[in-house]
Tab-separated table of C-alpha atoms and ligand atoms in Angstrom:
chain	number	residue	atom	x	y	z
A	649	MET	CA	18.056	-18.585	28.525
A	650	LYS	CA	14.895	-20.318	27.321
A	651	HIS	CA	13.589	-19.720	23.796
A	652	PHE	CA	11.111	-16.889	24.265
A	653	VAL	CA	9.283	-15.349	21.308
A	654	CYS	CA	7.129	-12.621	22.808
A	655	VAL	CA	7.045	-10.309	25.836
A	656	LYS	CA	4.406	-12.513	27.482
A	657	ASP	CA	6.855	-15.463	27.506
A	658	PHE	CA	9.337	-13.354	29.498
A	659	GLU	CA	6.612	-12.083	31.798
A	660	ASP	CA	5.326	-15.599	32.536
A	661	TYR	CA	8.819	-16.851	33.332
A	662	ALA	CA	9.648	-13.821	35.486
A	663	TYR	CA	6.497	-14.577	37.484
A	664	GLN	CA	7.928	-18.043	38.201
A	665	ILE	CA	11.439	-17.032	39.211
A	666	LEU	CA	11.150	-13.720	41.080
A	667	PRO	CA	10.597	-13.666	44.859
A	668	ARG	CA	6.992	-12.740	45.684
A	669	ASP	CA	7.594	-9.252	47.099
A	670	THR	CA	9.952	-8.309	44.242
A	671	LEU	CA	7.442	-9.531	41.676
A	672	ASP	CA	4.644	-7.594	43.371
A	673	TYR	CA	6.769	-4.430	43.478
A	674	TYR	CA	7.430	-4.671	39.727
A	675	ARG	CA	4.018	-5.930	38.663
A	676	GLY	CA	1.748	-3.988	40.983
A	677	GLY	CA	-0.183	-0.766	40.731
A	678	ALA	CA	-2.079	1.642	42.952
A	679	GLY	CA	-5.433	0.867	44.546
A	680	ARG	CA	-7.623	-1.668	42.772
A	681	GLU	CA	-5.186	-1.634	39.851
A	682	GLU	CA	-7.868	-0.542	37.385
A	683	THR	CA	-5.571	2.002	35.740
A	684	LEU	CA	-2.838	-0.618	35.548
A	685	LYS	CA	-5.186	-3.052	33.785
A	686	SER	CA	-6.614	-0.409	31.479
A	687	ASN	CA	-3.130	0.479	30.228
A	688	ARG	CA	-3.245	-2.911	28.500
A	689	THR	CA	-6.932	-3.381	27.740
A	690	SER	CA	-7.270	0.099	26.212
A	691	PHE	CA	-4.781	-0.799	23.491
A	692	SER	CA	-7.194	-3.536	22.372
A	693	LYS	CA	-9.878	-0.894	21.850
A	694	TYR	CA	-7.871	0.712	19.076
A	695	LYS	CA	-7.814	-0.955	15.660
A	696	ILE	CA	-5.347	-0.587	12.829
A	697	ARG	CA	-6.841	0.301	9.404
A	698	PRO	CA	-4.378	-1.340	7.053
A	699	ARG	CA	-3.524	-0.151	3.547
A	700	CYS	CA	-2.610	-2.469	0.645
A	701	LEU	CA	-0.374	-2.519	-2.399
A	702	ARG	CA	2.146	0.004	-1.147
A	703	ASP	CA	5.674	-1.208	-1.836
A	704	VAL	CA	7.083	-2.310	1.534
A	705	SER	CA	10.082	-4.234	0.204
A	706	ARG	CA	12.433	-1.691	1.812
A	707	ARG	CA	11.652	-0.740	5.367
A	708	ASP	CA	12.942	2.086	7.537
A	709	LEU	CA	12.150	1.986	11.247
A	710	SER	CA	14.269	4.987	12.165
A	711	SER	CA	12.960	8.300	13.539
A	712	ILE	CA	14.350	11.655	14.554
A	713	VAL	CA	13.682	12.291	18.231
A	714	LEU	CA	14.744	15.584	19.868
A	715	GLY	CA	17.120	16.091	16.967
A	716	GLN	CA	18.764	12.674	17.269
A	717	THR	CA	18.262	9.736	14.928
A	718	VAL	CA	17.041	6.611	16.709
A	719	SER	CA	17.079	3.279	14.868
A	720	VAL	CA	13.610	2.397	16.156
A	721	PRO	CA	11.293	4.614	18.237
A	722	ILE	CA	11.161	2.296	21.247
A	723	GLY	CA	13.000	3.129	24.472
A	724	ILE	CA	13.119	2.059	28.101
A	725	SER	CA	11.370	4.082	30.804
A	726	PRO	CA	13.044	4.640	34.175
A	727	SER	CA	12.231	2.042	36.800
A	728	SER	CA	13.881	2.000	40.165
A	729	MET	CA	15.374	-0.898	42.127
A	730	GLN	CA	16.312	-3.049	39.148
A	731	ARG	CA	18.954	-4.988	41.038
A	732	MET	CA	16.207	-6.965	42.710
A	733	ALA	CA	15.604	-8.464	39.250
A	734	HIS	CA	19.223	-9.154	38.341
A	735	PRO	CA	22.647	-8.215	39.784
A	736	GLU	CA	23.418	-6.209	36.627
A	737	GLY	CA	20.576	-3.815	37.494
A	738	GLU	CA	20.806	-0.280	36.125
A	739	CYS	CA	23.977	0.199	34.123
A	740	ALA	CA	23.970	3.964	34.355
A	741	ASN	CA	22.683	6.550	36.826
A	742	LYS	CA	21.476	9.864	35.570
A	743	LEU	CA	22.012	12.934	37.638
A	744	ILE	CA	22.145	16.214	35.766
A	745	LYS	CA	25.866	16.992	35.451
A	746	ARG	CA	26.820	13.352	35.242
A	747	ALA	CA	24.228	12.938	32.507
A	748	GLU	CA	25.636	15.885	30.567
A	749	ASN	CA	29.213	14.691	31.000
A	750	ALA	CA	28.288	11.190	29.966
A	751	GLY	CA	26.905	12.516	26.687
A	752	PHE	CA	23.199	12.021	27.320
A	753	LYS	CA	21.082	14.022	24.889
A	754	ALA	CA	18.044	14.885	27.026
A	755	LEU	CA	16.825	15.021	30.624
A	756	VAL	CA	13.539	13.467	31.708
A	757	LEU	CA	11.888	14.808	34.853
A	758	THR	CA	9.069	12.763	36.361
A	759	VAL	CA	6.298	15.144	37.410
A	760	ASP	CA	3.588	12.708	38.493
A	761	SER	CA	5.148	11.799	41.830
A	762	PRO	CA	4.893	14.411	44.568
A	763	MET	CA	4.461	11.301	46.742
A	764	VAL	CA	4.610	7.573	46.119
A	765	GLY	CA	1.211	6.031	45.347
A	766	LEU	CA	-0.545	3.561	47.622
A	767	ARG	CA	0.320	0.187	46.150
A	768	VAL	CA	-1.744	-2.452	47.841
A	769	ALA	CA	0.537	-5.404	47.186
A	770	ASP	CA	3.596	-3.571	48.570
A	771	ILE	CA	1.641	-2.513	51.646
A	772	LYS	CA	0.504	-6.095	52.274
A	773	ASN	CA	4.027	-7.405	51.770
A	774	GLY	CA	5.554	-4.721	54.017
A	775	PHE	CA	7.836	-3.974	51.073
A	776	LYS	CA	11.433	-2.991	51.754
A	777	LEU	CA	14.626	-3.075	49.727
A	778	PRO	CA	16.754	-6.175	50.453
A	779	SER	CA	19.491	-5.240	52.927
A	780	HIS	CA	22.385	-5.752	50.467
A	781	LEU	CA	20.961	-3.141	48.051
A	782	ARG	CA	21.132	0.683	48.196
A	783	LEU	CA	19.649	3.590	46.212
A	784	ALA	CA	22.792	4.369	44.232
A	785	ASN	CA	21.939	8.002	43.436
A	786	PHE	CA	21.476	8.990	47.068
A	787	GLN	CA	24.031	9.372	49.824
A	788	GLY	CA	24.185	8.235	53.443
A	789	ASP	CA	20.939	7.430	55.246
A	790	HIS	CA	18.897	8.347	52.180
A	791	SER	CA	20.365	5.458	50.233
A	792	THR	CA	18.932	2.959	52.694
A	793	THR	CA	15.599	4.633	53.472
A	794	VAL	CA	13.711	1.998	51.493
A	795	SER	CA	15.212	-0.706	53.690
A	796	GLY	CA	13.302	0.613	56.675
A	797	LYS	CA	9.695	0.287	57.763
A	798	GLY	CA	6.810	2.222	56.262
A	799	THR	CA	5.483	4.493	58.975
A	800	ASN	CA	1.853	4.716	57.942
A	801	THR	CA	1.202	2.012	55.429
A	802	GLY	CA	3.707	-0.765	56.093
A	803	SER	CA	5.455	-0.296	52.737
A	804	ALA	CA	8.833	1.434	53.062
A	805	LEU	CA	8.045	3.161	49.758
A	806	ASN	CA	5.557	5.346	51.618
A	807	ASN	CA	8.239	6.453	54.052
A	808	LEU	CA	10.716	8.061	51.689
A	809	GLY	CA	10.819	11.393	53.528
A	810	ASP	CA	12.653	14.077	51.573
A	811	LEU	CA	13.613	11.777	48.716
A	812	TYR	CA	10.317	12.981	47.230
A	813	ASP	CA	9.450	16.682	47.232
A	814	PRO	CA	5.699	17.351	47.274
A	815	SER	CA	6.277	21.115	47.096
A	816	LEU	CA	7.566	21.156	43.485
A	817	THR	CA	5.851	23.617	41.117
A	818	TRP	CA	6.228	24.978	37.593
A	819	ASP	CA	8.830	27.438	38.987
A	820	ASP	CA	11.124	24.460	39.578
A	821	ILE	CA	10.878	23.632	35.887
A	822	LYS	CA	12.190	27.138	35.142
A	823	TRP	CA	15.066	26.567	37.568
A	824	LEU	CA	15.897	23.175	36.087
A	825	LYS	CA	15.914	24.625	32.591
A	826	SER	CA	18.294	27.347	33.775
A	827	ILE	CA	20.953	24.897	34.990
A	828	THR	CA	21.146	22.582	32.002
A	829	HIS	CA	21.516	22.977	28.278
A	830	LEU	CA	19.966	19.575	27.628
A	831	PRO	CA	16.426	19.423	26.230
A	832	LEU	CA	13.970	18.733	29.043
A	833	VAL	CA	11.136	16.192	28.819
A	834	LEU	CA	8.389	16.099	31.467
A	835	LYS	CA	7.188	12.587	32.228
A	836	GLY	CA	3.734	11.940	33.639
A	837	ILE	CA	1.479	14.554	32.022
A	838	LEU	CA	-2.063	13.376	31.219
A	839	THR	CA	-4.077	16.553	30.561
A	840	ALA	CA	-4.286	19.313	27.953
A	841	GLU	CA	-4.024	21.915	30.734
A	842	ASP	CA	-0.664	20.651	31.989
A	843	ALA	CA	0.519	20.028	28.446
A	844	LEU	CA	-0.050	23.728	27.679
A	845	LEU	CA	1.793	24.795	30.852
A	846	ALA	CA	4.648	22.491	29.881
A	847	ALA	CA	4.848	23.850	26.343
A	848	ASN	CA	4.682	27.436	27.657
A	849	SER	CA	7.556	26.706	30.052
A	850	GLY	CA	9.743	25.776	27.102
A	851	VAL	CA	10.165	22.040	27.572
A	852	ALA	CA	11.199	20.062	24.515
A	853	GLY	CA	8.968	17.068	25.096
A	854	ILE	CA	6.182	15.461	27.085
A	855	LEU	CA	6.052	11.794	27.990
A	856	VAL	CA	2.380	10.890	28.425
A	857	SER	CA	2.404	8.384	31.281
A	858	ASN	CA	0.436	7.278	34.321
A	859	HIS	CA	3.584	5.794	35.881
A	860	GLY	CA	2.500	2.297	34.904
A	861	GLY	CA	-0.707	2.645	36.959
A	862	ARG	CA	1.356	2.949	40.149
A	863	GLN	CA	0.352	6.394	41.402
A	864	VAL	CA	-3.434	6.909	41.569
A	865	ASP	CA	-6.010	4.364	40.481
A	866	GLY	CA	-8.617	6.052	38.300
A	867	TRP	CA	-6.169	7.953	36.109
A	868	PRO	CA	-6.785	7.211	32.409
A	869	ALA	CA	-4.852	4.673	30.426
A	870	SER	CA	-1.883	6.383	28.772
A	871	ILE	CA	-3.071	5.465	25.270
A	872	GLU	CA	-6.459	7.072	26.050
A	873	ALA	CA	-4.864	10.305	27.300
A	874	LEU	CA	-2.402	10.526	24.405
A	875	SER	CA	-4.760	12.253	21.935
A	876	GLU	CA	-5.725	14.961	24.447
A	877	VAL	CA	-2.074	15.931	24.872
A	878	VAL	CA	-1.270	15.611	21.168
A	879	ASN	CA	-4.252	17.796	20.221
A	880	ALA	CA	-3.238	20.435	22.777
A	881	VAL	CA	0.477	20.836	22.011
A	882	GLY	CA	1.578	18.197	19.494
A	883	ASP	CA	2.573	20.946	17.052
A	884	ARG	CA	4.818	22.640	19.649
A	885	VAL	CA	6.637	19.875	21.539
A	886	GLU	CA	7.474	16.246	20.880
A	887	ILE	CA	5.087	13.794	22.498
A	888	PHE	CA	6.114	10.382	23.805
A	889	MET	CA	4.154	7.767	25.727
A	890	ASP	CA	4.527	4.737	27.963
A	891	GLY	CA	2.164	2.344	29.730
A	892	GLY	CA	0.983	-1.080	28.661
A	893	ILE	CA	3.165	-1.563	25.597
A	894	THR	CA	3.853	-5.280	25.207
A	895	ASP	CA	3.673	-5.805	21.452
A	896	GLY	CA	4.827	-4.134	18.225
A	897	THR	CA	1.218	-3.390	17.260
A	898	ASP	CA	0.938	-1.250	20.419
A	899	VAL	CA	3.905	0.778	19.161
A	900	PHE	CA	2.193	1.253	15.794
A	901	LYS	CA	-1.038	2.443	17.454
A	902	ALA	CA	0.732	4.931	19.721
A	903	LEU	CA	2.718	6.380	16.820
A	904	ALA	CA	-0.424	6.730	14.683
A	905	LEU	CA	-2.117	8.566	17.548
A	906	GLY	CA	0.719	11.082	17.629
A	907	ALA	CA	3.545	9.724	19.796
A	908	LYS	CA	7.011	10.308	18.381
A	909	MET	CA	8.481	7.453	20.390
A	910	VAL	CA	7.252	4.972	22.987
A	911	PHE	CA	8.847	3.543	26.104
A	912	ILE	CA	8.509	0.298	28.029
A	913	GLY	CA	8.759	-0.211	31.776
A	914	ARG	CA	7.903	-3.683	33.014
A	915	PRO	CA	8.769	-5.585	29.817
A	916	ALA	CA	12.387	-4.489	30.280
A	917	LEU	CA	12.261	-5.713	33.898
A	918	TRP	CA	10.951	-9.105	32.756
A	919	GLY	CA	13.837	-9.298	30.283
A	920	LEU	CA	16.296	-8.348	33.015
A	921	ALA	CA	14.891	-10.935	35.426
A	922	CYS	CA	15.009	-13.740	32.832
A	923	GLY	CA	18.386	-13.029	31.265
A	924	GLY	CA	20.138	-9.889	32.498
A	925	GLU	CA	21.361	-7.512	29.787
A	926	GLU	CA	20.831	-10.167	27.119
A	927	GLY	CA	17.211	-10.565	28.188
A	928	VAL	CA	16.576	-6.824	27.877
A	929	LYS	CA	18.169	-6.829	24.404
A	930	GLN	CA	15.877	-9.681	23.391
A	931	ILE	CA	12.787	-7.813	24.569
A	932	LEU	CA	13.793	-4.796	22.461
A	933	SER	CA	14.574	-7.002	19.488
A	934	ILE	CA	11.207	-8.805	19.715
A	935	LEU	CA	9.313	-5.505	19.896
A	936	ARG	CA	11.312	-4.156	16.980
A	937	THR	CA	10.484	-7.170	14.806
A	938	GLU	CA	6.808	-7.085	15.756
A	939	PHE	CA	6.686	-3.357	15.001
A	940	GLU	CA	8.360	-3.895	11.629
A	941	TYR	CA	5.816	-6.579	10.696
A	942	ALA	CA	2.878	-4.449	11.866
A	943	MET	CA	4.182	-1.525	9.805
A	944	ALA	CA	4.985	-3.428	6.637
A	945	ILE	CA	1.897	-5.657	6.521
A	946	SER	CA	-0.325	-2.628	7.214
A	947	GLY	CA	1.253	-0.860	4.236
A	948	CYS	CA	3.894	1.422	5.759
A	949	PRO	CA	7.464	1.192	4.462
A	950	SER	CA	8.631	3.757	6.999
A	951	VAL	CA	7.631	5.335	10.305
A	952	ARG	CA	6.729	8.521	8.387
A	953	ASN	CA	3.977	6.597	6.584
A	954	ILE	CA	2.120	5.800	9.812
A	955	GLU	CA	-0.758	8.237	9.519
A	956	ARG	CA	-3.365	9.299	12.054
A	957	SER	CA	-6.159	7.806	9.902
A	958	MET	CA	-4.631	4.336	10.211
A	959	VAL	CA	-5.781	3.852	13.806
A	960	VAL	CA	-9.346	4.244	15.047
A	961	HIS	CA	-11.197	3.548	18.247
A	962	GLU	CA	-13.273	0.356	17.945
A	963	SER	CA	-16.477	2.422	18.212
A	964	HIS	CA	-15.693	3.573	14.652
A	965	TYR	CA	-16.927	0.231	13.339
A	966	SER	CA	-20.215	0.223	15.233
A	967	LYS	CA	-21.079	3.650	13.775
A	968	LEU	CA	-20.759	2.470	10.158
B	2055	LIG	C1	9.151	-1.323	39.251
B	2055	LIG	C2	8.910	0.022	38.650
B	2055	LIG	C3	9.603	1.105	39.132
B	2055	LIG	C4	9.400	2.360	38.575
B	2055	LIG	N1	10.149	3.407	39.016
B	2055	LIG	C5	9.995	4.612	38.410
B	2055	LIG	C6	10.816	5.701	38.796
B	2055	LIG	O1	11.662	5.596	39.684
B	2055	LIG	N2	10.642	6.876	38.156
B	2055	LIG	C7	9.704	7.036	37.169
B	2055	LIG	O2	9.567	8.118	36.605
B	2055	LIG	N3	8.916	6.013	36.789
B	2055	LIG	C8	9.049	4.817	37.369
B	2055	LIG	N4	8.268	3.778	36.961
B	2055	LIG	C9	7.278	3.968	35.883
B	2055	LIG	C10	7.916	3.676	34.520
B	2055	LIG	O3	8.879	4.634	34.191
B	2055	LIG	C11	6.875	3.672	33.395
B	2055	LIG	O4	6.192	4.902	33.398
B	2055	LIG	C12	5.871	2.539	33.461
B	2055	LIG	O5	6.454	1.376	33.998
B	2055	LIG	C13	5.353	2.258	32.065
B	2055	LIG	O6	4.373	1.268	32.092
B	2055	LIG	P1	4.671	-0.271	31.704
B	2055	LIG	O7	5.377	-0.858	32.860
B	2055	LIG	O8	3.305	-0.823	31.482
B	2055	LIG	O9	5.503	-0.279	30.442
B	2055	LIG	C14	8.456	2.517	37.522
B	2055	LIG	C15	7.758	1.409	37.044
B	2055	LIG	C16	7.974	0.162	37.591
B	2055	LIG	C17	7.214	-1.002	37.041
């Protein structure tokens, strides 16, 4: 694999080597892709207020997340159809009992997808899953649904029938909680109202996410919505976020704004496309190093030292 030093290097190379419709499926977002773009550009609107002369010779990047120690608070968000990027694809599938038996420590339920969003690039490409691939967690005809034709839009993603259930409600969260002892995290909450409903239904965590800008254009950037959710229920449940993280400074900003841990979607896919498992490891290692440097040089020897006051919106400086 080439010598890549940042996520952008992987992304640029993945753009060169992936087939057009695969690249568009991974890269693309809903509608005019304004939400997708703002996931990135909104990070630039937040600035780190560094502190000096605080011994950072010993550094601790670990955190406790849902009762488990993680060596660095950066994880990988779920993204489907990874075998189009590399034959290794997803190493593990997560259905509830299999997840419990396999020793997983939490369940994440995506709640922002009663239907699949209208993704312009996939519609134009008439996206379908290559014929040699299947949806591994589904049986029979369902596993090949995405190989067919999209009825209305042209993208097979918009023809997934009962693979998506638009009738889900908060009662289903109660049911899910009743059949598993694992802590439940709801992924895709962007408002204080839903954050309160989630906390009241006894979930352990909320992953603030706009699904990588893939569902509805016009939703806020995840980093913009983070504070609303943290202010509403941050003292009751653990808050996580994903969307637009491509650099260790993004991780620092999200943690300062109240996220306990962050997750990456596309960067992991770029790593997978460029170098399989090794490529994904490199992406995580690069983000870890960048995060460590951002922490230490801004005066934080450990994750616990990243305080809310260390990150401000850029408008802070024009008010001074
Ligand atoms: C190709 C692709 C497929 C995805 N599939 C899913 C999915 O099946 N379930 C889900 O909850 N989120 C899915 N997501 C959203 C990611 O989990 C995550 O929220 C998003 O990618 C984070 O934004 P980022 O790509 O800017 O890091 C997918 C994202 C991409 C790019």
